[in-house]
Coordinates of C-alpha atoms and ligand atoms in Angstrom, one line a residue:
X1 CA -9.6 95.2 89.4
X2 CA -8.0 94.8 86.1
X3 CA -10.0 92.6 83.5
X4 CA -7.0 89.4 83.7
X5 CA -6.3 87.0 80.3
X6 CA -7.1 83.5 80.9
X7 CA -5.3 81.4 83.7
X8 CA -6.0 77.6 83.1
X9 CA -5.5 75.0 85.6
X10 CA -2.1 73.8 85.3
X11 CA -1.6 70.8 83.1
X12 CA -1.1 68.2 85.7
X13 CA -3.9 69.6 88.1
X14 CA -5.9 68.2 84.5
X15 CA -4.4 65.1 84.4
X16 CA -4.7 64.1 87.8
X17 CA -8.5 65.0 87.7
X18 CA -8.7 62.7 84.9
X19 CA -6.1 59.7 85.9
X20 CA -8.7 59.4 89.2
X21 CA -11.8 60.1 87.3
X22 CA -13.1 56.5 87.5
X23 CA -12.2 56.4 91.7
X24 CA -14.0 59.6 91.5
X25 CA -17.4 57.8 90.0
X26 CA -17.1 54.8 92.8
X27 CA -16.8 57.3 95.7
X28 CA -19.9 59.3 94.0
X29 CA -21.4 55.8 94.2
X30 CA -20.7 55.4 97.4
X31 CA -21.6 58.3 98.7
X32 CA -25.2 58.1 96.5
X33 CA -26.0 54.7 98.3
X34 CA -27.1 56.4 101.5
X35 CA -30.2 57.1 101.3
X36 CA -30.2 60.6 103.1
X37 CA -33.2 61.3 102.4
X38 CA -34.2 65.0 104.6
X39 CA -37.9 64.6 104.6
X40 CA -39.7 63.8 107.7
X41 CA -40.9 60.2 108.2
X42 CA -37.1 59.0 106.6
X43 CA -34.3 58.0 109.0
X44 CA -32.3 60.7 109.8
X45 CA -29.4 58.9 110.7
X46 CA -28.6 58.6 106.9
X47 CA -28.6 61.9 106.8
X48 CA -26.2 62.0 109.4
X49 CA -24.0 59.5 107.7
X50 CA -23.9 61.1 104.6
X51 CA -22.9 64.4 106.2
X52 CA -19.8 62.0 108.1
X53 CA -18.8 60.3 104.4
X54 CA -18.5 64.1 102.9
X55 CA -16.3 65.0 105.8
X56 CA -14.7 62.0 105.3
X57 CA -14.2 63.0 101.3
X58 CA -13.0 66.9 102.6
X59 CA -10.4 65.7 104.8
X60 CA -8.9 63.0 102.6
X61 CA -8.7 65.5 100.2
X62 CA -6.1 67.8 102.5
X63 CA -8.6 70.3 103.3
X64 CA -8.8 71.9 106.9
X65 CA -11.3 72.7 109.7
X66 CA -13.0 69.7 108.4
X67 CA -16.6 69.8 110.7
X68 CA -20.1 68.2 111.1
X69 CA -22.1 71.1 112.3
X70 CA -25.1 70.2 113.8
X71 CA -27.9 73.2 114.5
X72 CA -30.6 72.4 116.6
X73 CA -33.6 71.2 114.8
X74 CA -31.9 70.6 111.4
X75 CA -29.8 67.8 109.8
X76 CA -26.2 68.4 109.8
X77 CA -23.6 70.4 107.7
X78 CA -20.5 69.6 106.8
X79 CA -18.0 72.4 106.4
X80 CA -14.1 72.6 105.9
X81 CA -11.7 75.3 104.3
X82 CA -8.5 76.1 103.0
X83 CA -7.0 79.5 103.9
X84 CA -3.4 79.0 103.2
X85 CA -3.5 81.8 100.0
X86 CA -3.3 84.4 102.7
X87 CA -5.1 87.1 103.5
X88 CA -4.2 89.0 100.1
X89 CA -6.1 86.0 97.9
X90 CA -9.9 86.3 97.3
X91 CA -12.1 83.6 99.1
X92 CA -14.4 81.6 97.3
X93 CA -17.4 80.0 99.3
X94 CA -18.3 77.0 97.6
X95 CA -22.0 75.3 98.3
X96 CA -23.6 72.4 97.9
X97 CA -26.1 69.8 99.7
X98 CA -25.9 66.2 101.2
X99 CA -29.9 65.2 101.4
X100 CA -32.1 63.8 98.7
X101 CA -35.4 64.2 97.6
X102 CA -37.2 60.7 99.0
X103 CA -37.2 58.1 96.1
X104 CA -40.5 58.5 94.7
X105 CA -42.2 55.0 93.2
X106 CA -39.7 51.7 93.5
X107 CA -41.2 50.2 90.7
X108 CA -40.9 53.2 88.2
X109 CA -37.1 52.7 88.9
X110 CA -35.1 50.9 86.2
X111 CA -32.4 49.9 88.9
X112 CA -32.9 51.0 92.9
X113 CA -33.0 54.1 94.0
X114 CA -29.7 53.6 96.4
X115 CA -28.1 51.3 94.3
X116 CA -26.1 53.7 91.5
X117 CA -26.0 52.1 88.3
X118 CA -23.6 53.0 85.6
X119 CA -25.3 52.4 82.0
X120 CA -24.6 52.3 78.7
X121 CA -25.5 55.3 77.5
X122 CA -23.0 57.0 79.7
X123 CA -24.9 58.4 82.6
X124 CA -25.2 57.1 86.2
X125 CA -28.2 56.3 87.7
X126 CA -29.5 56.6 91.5
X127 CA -31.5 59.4 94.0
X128 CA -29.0 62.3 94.6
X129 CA -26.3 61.4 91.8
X130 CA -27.0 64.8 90.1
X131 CA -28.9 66.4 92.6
X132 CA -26.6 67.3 94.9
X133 CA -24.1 64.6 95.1
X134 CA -22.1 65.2 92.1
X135 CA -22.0 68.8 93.2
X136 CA -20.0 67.8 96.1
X137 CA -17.5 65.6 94.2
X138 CA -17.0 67.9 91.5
X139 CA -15.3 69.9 93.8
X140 CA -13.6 67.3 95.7
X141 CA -12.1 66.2 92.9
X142 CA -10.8 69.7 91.8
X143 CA -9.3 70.7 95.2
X144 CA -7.6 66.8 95.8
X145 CA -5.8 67.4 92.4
X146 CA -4.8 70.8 93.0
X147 CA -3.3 69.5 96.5
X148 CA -1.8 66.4 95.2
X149 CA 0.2 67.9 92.5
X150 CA 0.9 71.8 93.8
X151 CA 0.4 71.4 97.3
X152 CA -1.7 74.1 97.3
X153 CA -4.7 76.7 95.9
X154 CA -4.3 79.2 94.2
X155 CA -7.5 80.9 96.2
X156 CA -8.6 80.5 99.6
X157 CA -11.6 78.0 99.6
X158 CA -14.5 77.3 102.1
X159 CA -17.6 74.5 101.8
X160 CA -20.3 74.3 102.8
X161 CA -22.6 71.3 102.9
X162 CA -26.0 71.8 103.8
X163 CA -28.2 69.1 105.2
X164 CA -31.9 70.2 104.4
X165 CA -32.0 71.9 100.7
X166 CA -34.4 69.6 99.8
X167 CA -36.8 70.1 102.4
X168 CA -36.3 74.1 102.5
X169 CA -33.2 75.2 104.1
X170 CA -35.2 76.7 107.0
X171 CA -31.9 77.3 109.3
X172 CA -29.7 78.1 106.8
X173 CA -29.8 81.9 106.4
X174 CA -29.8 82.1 110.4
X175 CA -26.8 79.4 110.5
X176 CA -25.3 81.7 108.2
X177 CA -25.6 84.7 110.3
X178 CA -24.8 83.1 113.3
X179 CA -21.4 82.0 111.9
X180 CA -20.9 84.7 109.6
X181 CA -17.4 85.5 109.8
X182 CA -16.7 81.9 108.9
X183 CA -18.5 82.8 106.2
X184 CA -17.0 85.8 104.8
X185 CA -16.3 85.5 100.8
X186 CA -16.0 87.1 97.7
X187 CA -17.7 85.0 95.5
X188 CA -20.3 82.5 96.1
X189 CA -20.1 79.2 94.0
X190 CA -23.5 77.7 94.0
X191 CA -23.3 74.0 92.6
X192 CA -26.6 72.7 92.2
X193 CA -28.5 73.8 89.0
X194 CA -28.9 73.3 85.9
X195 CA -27.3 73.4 82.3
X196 CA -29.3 73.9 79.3
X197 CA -28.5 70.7 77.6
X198 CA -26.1 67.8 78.6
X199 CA -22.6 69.2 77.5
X200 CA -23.4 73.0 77.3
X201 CA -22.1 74.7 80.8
X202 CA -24.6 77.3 81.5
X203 CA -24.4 80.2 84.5
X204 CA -27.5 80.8 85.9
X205 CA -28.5 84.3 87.0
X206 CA -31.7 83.9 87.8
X207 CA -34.8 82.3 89.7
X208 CA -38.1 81.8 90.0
X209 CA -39.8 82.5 93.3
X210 CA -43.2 80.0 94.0
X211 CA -46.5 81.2 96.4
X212 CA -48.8 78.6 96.9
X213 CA -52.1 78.5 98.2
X214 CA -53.9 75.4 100.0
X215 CA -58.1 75.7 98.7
X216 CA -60.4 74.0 101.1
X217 CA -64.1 73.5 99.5
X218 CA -67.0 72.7 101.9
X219 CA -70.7 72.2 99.5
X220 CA -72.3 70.3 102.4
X221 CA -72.1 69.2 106.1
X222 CA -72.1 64.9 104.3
X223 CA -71.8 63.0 101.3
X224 CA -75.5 62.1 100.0
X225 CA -76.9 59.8 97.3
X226 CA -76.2 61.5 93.6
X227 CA -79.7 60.8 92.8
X228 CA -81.9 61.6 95.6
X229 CA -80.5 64.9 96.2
X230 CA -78.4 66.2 92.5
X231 CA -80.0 68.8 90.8
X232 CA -80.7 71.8 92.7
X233 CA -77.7 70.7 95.8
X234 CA -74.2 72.2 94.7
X235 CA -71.4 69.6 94.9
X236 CA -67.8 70.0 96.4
X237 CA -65.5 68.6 93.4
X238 CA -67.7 70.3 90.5
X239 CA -67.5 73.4 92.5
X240 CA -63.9 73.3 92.9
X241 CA -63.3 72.6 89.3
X242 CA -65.5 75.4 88.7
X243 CA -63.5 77.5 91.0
X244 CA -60.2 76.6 89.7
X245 CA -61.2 76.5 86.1
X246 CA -61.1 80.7 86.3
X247 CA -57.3 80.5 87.3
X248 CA -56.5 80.5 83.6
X249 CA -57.9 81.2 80.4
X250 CA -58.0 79.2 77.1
X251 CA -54.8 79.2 76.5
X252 CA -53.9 78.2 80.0
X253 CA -52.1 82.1 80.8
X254 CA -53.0 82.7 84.2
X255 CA -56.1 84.9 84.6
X256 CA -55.6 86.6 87.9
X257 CA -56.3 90.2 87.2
X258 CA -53.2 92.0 88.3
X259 CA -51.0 88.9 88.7
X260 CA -49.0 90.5 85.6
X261 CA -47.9 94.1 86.8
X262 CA -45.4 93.8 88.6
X263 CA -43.4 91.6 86.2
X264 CA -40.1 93.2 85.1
X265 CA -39.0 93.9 81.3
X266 CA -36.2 92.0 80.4
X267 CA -32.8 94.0 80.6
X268 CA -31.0 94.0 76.7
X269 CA -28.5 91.4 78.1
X270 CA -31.2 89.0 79.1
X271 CA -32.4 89.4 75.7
X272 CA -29.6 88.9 74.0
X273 CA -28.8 86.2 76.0
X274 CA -32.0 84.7 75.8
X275 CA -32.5 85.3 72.2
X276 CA -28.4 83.6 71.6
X277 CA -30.0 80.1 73.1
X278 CA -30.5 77.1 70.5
X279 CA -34.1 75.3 70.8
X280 CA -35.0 72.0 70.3
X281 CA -38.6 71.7 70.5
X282 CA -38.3 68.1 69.5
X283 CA -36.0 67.0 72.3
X284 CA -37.7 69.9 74.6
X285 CA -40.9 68.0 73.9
X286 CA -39.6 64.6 74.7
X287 CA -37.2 65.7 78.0
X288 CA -40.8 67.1 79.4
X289 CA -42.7 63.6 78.5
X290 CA -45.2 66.0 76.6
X291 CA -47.4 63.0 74.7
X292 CA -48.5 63.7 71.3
X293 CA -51.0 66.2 70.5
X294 CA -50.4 67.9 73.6
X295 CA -49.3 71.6 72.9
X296 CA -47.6 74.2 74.6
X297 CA -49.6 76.3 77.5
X298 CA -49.5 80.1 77.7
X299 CA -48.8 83.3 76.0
X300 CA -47.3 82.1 72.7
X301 CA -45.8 85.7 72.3
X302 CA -43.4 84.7 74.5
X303 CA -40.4 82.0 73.7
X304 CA -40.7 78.9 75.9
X305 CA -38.1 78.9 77.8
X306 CA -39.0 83.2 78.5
X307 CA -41.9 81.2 79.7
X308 CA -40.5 78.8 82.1
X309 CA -37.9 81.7 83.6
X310 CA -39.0 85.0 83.3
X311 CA -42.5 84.6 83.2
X312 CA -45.4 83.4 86.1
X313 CA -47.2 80.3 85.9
X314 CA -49.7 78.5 87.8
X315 CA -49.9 74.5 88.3
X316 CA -53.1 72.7 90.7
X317 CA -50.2 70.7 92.4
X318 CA -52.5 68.8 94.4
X319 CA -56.1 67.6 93.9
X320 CA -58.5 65.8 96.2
X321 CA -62.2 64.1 95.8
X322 CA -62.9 61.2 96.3
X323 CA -60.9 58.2 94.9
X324 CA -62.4 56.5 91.7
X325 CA -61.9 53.2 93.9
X326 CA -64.2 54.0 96.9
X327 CA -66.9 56.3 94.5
X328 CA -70.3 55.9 95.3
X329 CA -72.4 57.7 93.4
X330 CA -72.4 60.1 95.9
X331 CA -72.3 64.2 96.0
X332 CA -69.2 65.1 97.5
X333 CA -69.0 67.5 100.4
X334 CA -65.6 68.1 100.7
X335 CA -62.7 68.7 97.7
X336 CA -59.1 70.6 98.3
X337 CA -56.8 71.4 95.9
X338 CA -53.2 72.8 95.9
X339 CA -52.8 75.9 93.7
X340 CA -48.7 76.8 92.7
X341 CA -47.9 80.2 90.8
X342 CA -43.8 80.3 90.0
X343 CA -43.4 83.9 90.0
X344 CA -40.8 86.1 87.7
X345 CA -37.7 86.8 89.3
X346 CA -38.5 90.1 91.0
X347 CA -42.1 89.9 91.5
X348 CA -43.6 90.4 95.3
X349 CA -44.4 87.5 96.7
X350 CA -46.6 88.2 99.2
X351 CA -48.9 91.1 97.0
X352 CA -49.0 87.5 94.1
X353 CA -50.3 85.7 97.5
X354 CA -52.7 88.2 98.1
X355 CA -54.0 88.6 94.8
X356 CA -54.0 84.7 94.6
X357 CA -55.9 84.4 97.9
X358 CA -58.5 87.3 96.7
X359 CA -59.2 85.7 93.8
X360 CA -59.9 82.4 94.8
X361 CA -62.4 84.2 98.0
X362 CA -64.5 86.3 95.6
X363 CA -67.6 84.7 94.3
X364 CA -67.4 81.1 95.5
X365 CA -69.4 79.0 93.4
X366 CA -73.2 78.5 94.5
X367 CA -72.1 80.4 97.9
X368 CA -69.7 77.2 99.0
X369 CA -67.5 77.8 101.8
X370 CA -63.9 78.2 100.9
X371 CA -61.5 78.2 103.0
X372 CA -57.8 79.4 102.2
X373 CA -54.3 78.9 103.9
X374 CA -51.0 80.7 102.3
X375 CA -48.8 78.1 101.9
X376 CA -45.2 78.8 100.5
X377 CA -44.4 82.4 99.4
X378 CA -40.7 83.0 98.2
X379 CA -39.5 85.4 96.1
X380 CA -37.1 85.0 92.7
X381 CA -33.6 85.9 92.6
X382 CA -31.7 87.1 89.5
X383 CA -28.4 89.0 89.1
X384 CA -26.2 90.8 86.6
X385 CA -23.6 88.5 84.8
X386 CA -21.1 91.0 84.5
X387 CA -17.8 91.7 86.6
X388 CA -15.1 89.8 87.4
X389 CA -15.9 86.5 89.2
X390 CA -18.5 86.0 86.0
X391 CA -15.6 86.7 83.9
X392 CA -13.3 84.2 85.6
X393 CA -16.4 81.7 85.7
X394 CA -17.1 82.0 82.2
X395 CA -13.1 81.1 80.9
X396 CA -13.3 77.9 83.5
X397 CA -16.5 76.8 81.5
X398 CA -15.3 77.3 78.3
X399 CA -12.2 75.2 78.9
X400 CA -13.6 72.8 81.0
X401 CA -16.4 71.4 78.8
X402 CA -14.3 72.7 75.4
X403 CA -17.3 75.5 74.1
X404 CA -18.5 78.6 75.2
X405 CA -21.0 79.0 78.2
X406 CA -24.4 80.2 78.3
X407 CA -26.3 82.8 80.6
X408 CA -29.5 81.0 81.6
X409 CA -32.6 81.5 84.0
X410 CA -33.9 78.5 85.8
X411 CA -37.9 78.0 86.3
X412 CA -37.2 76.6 89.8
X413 CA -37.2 78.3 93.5
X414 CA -34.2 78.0 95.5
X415 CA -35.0 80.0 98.3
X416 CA -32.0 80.6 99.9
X417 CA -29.8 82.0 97.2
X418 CA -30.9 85.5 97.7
X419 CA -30.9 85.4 101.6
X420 CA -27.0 83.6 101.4
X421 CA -25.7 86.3 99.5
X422 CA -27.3 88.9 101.1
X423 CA -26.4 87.9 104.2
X424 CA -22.5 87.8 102.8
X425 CA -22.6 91.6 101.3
X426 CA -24.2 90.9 98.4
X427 CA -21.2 89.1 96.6
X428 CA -21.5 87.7 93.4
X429 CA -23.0 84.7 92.9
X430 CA -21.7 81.9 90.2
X431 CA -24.6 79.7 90.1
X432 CA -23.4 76.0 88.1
X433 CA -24.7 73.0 87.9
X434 CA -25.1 69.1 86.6
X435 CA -28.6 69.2 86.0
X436 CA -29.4 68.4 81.5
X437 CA -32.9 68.0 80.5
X438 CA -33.2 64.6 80.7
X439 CA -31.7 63.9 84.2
X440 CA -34.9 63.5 85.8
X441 CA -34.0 65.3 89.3
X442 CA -36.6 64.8 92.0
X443 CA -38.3 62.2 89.7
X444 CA -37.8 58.2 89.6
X445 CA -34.3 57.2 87.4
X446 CA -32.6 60.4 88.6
X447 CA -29.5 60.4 86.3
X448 CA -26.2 62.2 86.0
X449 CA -23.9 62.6 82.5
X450 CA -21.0 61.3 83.5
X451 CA -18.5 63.1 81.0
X452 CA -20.2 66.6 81.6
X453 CA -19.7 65.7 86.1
X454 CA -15.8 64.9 84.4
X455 CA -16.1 68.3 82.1
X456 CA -17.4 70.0 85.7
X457 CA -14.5 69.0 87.4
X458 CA -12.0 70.3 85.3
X459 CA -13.9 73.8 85.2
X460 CA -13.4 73.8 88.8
X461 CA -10.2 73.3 88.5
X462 CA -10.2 76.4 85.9
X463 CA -12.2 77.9 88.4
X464 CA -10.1 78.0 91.1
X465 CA -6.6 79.6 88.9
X466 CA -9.3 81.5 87.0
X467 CA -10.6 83.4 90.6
X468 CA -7.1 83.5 92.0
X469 CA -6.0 86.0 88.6
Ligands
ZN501 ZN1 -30.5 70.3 94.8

């Protein structure tokens, strides 16, 4: 394949994106007040509504084979394509998801969670707006102008909507294979990640994979009286701390002996790349809600954000006692803790479990029982950034949002990149995104930049003439 100049979206493909830009916010509003949350103990009939308002979206918008899959056991999809290119055209599978994360805490919301507020400082507020909603309408809004004013694509497109991203995609690698040949691509267009700061379109090739590790601490077969029996009887939650205190060393830097090795050099374009990215430790600081005095955790011979993509980490996710509002001046006998390690892209998962698991076995503290159960173990992903499809998606970035892209790693898991695109033939994978520093994703006042989801648009616009060159 010939390396092709630049093929912009055609001037009133542009114009139509923008003339129905603010009917493009209310049905992202619309779409974002139903509350499809994916976790269990929500009502999954919101889910199931959300995954009929997308269909609704894709067949308004003139595309075909418009469907709510439903797979046993998991919350529906929503697919639909457009093949009328012809055989000769390449085939872009576009992704994204319909669920939310739940809403977290009501009161830490400025406005409701499923009531999306536009503010004044430009962004749009409610669960889902960024993550995944807007990935949807991006596209939506890209293929309904294309349509409108040329009747047709200048690829052949297929969606996918997935109905339980948030709560681990566990049947969509084998609803993948199962339908496979309505799956066939050549590109992969992965729309939920993140960009490095609001305005800068960023590609991200690659991932963090996460193993974590549930800890179980047993001191003694009751609680007893702090007095009568401290001293010479070992406690549950001081042993625990003990135990988990050895995870890391001064400086916070994981202390796992071996947990390192297998962690890959960075390839000279990843370094480049890396090395290319502005840093804002100021506006880093504050995105993160880091108070003040609070300093930066790890090996300081590596740049933060090598730290938060290419490196491991380990977090105690979860931690439990006894709560300060029933303590009784008791010894504990029973403590559990949640320990996370985010592993470099191309690390094993299951030898980090192990090594996690032998660690946390050896030499309990006083001879307490532990007891250990392997949670999550997922591997990273990362990829090369060069070829065509990268090419094409790096000219639909640059004129979309008006500036050059960046190549970025992301610190998060998604497990199912690697699996979707192996189960495709390994085809490229343009992973792009909505997601700035300070849109607050998963957490309470989850927000989206409403001129980058406008900038997005257009780039998929790009994309699509871009793909098709
Ligand atoms: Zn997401």
């Amino acid at each position: 394949m010939l390396p092709c100049a630049a093929v912009p979206a055609p001037r009133e493909v542009l114009d139509s994106i923008d003339r129905r830009f603010d009917a493009t916010i209310e049905e992202l509003i619309d779409l974002a007040r139903i509350p499809s949350v994916s976790a269990a103990g929500f009502d999954p009939a919101q889910v199931e509504r959300s995954a009929e308002r997308v269909a609704g979206l894709f067949s308004a918008a003139g595309l075909h084979g418009v469907e709510v899959l439903r797979v046993e056991g998991a919350h529906p999809y929503v697919i639909a394509e457009w093949l009328d290119a012809g055989p000769d055209a390449p085939t872009a599978l576009i992704y994204a998801h319909h669920d939310v994360q739940p809403p977290g805490r009501p009161e830490h919301w400025q406005t409701p969670a499923f009531e999306p507020t536009r503010r004044e400082d430009g962004r749009l507020y409610g669960r889902g707006v960024v993550d995944d909603k807007a990935g949807i309408l991006l596209h939506v809004a890209a293929l309904r102008a294309w349509l409108d004013t040329q009747g047709s694509l200048p690829i052949n497109v297929k969606l996918i909507v997935e109905g339980e991203e948030e709560i681990g995609s566990d049947h969509l690698a084998g609803f993948l294979r199962d339908h496979r040949e309505r799956f066939d691509a050549d590109v992969l267009v992965l729309s939920d990640t993140a960009n490095l700061d609001t305005g800068i379109p960023s590609l991200t090739t690659s991932l963090r994979g996460i193993v974590s590790v549930d800890v179980t601490l047993r001191a003694i077969d009751h609680p007893i009286h702090s007095g009568m029996w401290g001293g010479p009887v070992p406690d549950a939650t001081t042993a625990l701390s003990t135990l988990l205190a050895r995870l890391v060393d001064d400086s916070g830097e994981i202390a796992i002996p071996g947990l390192f090795d297998d962690v890959p050099e960075l390839s000279a374009a990843q370094r480049a790349a890396l090395d290319a990215l502005p840093f804002d430790e100021a506006a880093f600081r504050r995105d993160a809600g880091m108070l003040r005095g609070s300093r930066f955790v790890g090996d300081s011979r590596y740049s933060v954000y090598e730290r938060i993509w290419y490196r491991p980490s380990l977090a105690i996710t979860a931690l439990e006692g006894m709560p300060l509002a029933t303590a009784a001046s008791q010894l504990i006998a029973e403590a559990k803790a949640r320990v996370g390690v985010r592993l470099a892209p191309g690390q094993d998962a299951d030898r980090v479990t192990r090594l996690l698991v032998e660690f946390l076995a050896s030499d309990p503290p006083h001879g307490v029982m532990v007891e250990l159960e392997a949670d999550t173990a997922v591997p990273g992903w990362s990829t090369t950034s060069e070829g065509p499809a990268f090419d094409a998606a790096r000219r639909a970035l640059a004129a979309g949002f008006g500036r050059d892209s960046v190549e970025i790693g992301c610190g998060g898991s998604i497990p199912f990149v690697g699996p979707f695109s192996s189960v495709l033939g390994g085809i490229p994978a343009l992973l792009l995104g909505l997601e700035d520093p300070p849109c607050n994703a998963h957490g309470e006042n989850e927000s989206l930049d409403l001129d980058d989801f406008r900038k997005a648009s257009l780039s998929s616009a790009h994309l699509l003439a871009e793909l098709g060159c």
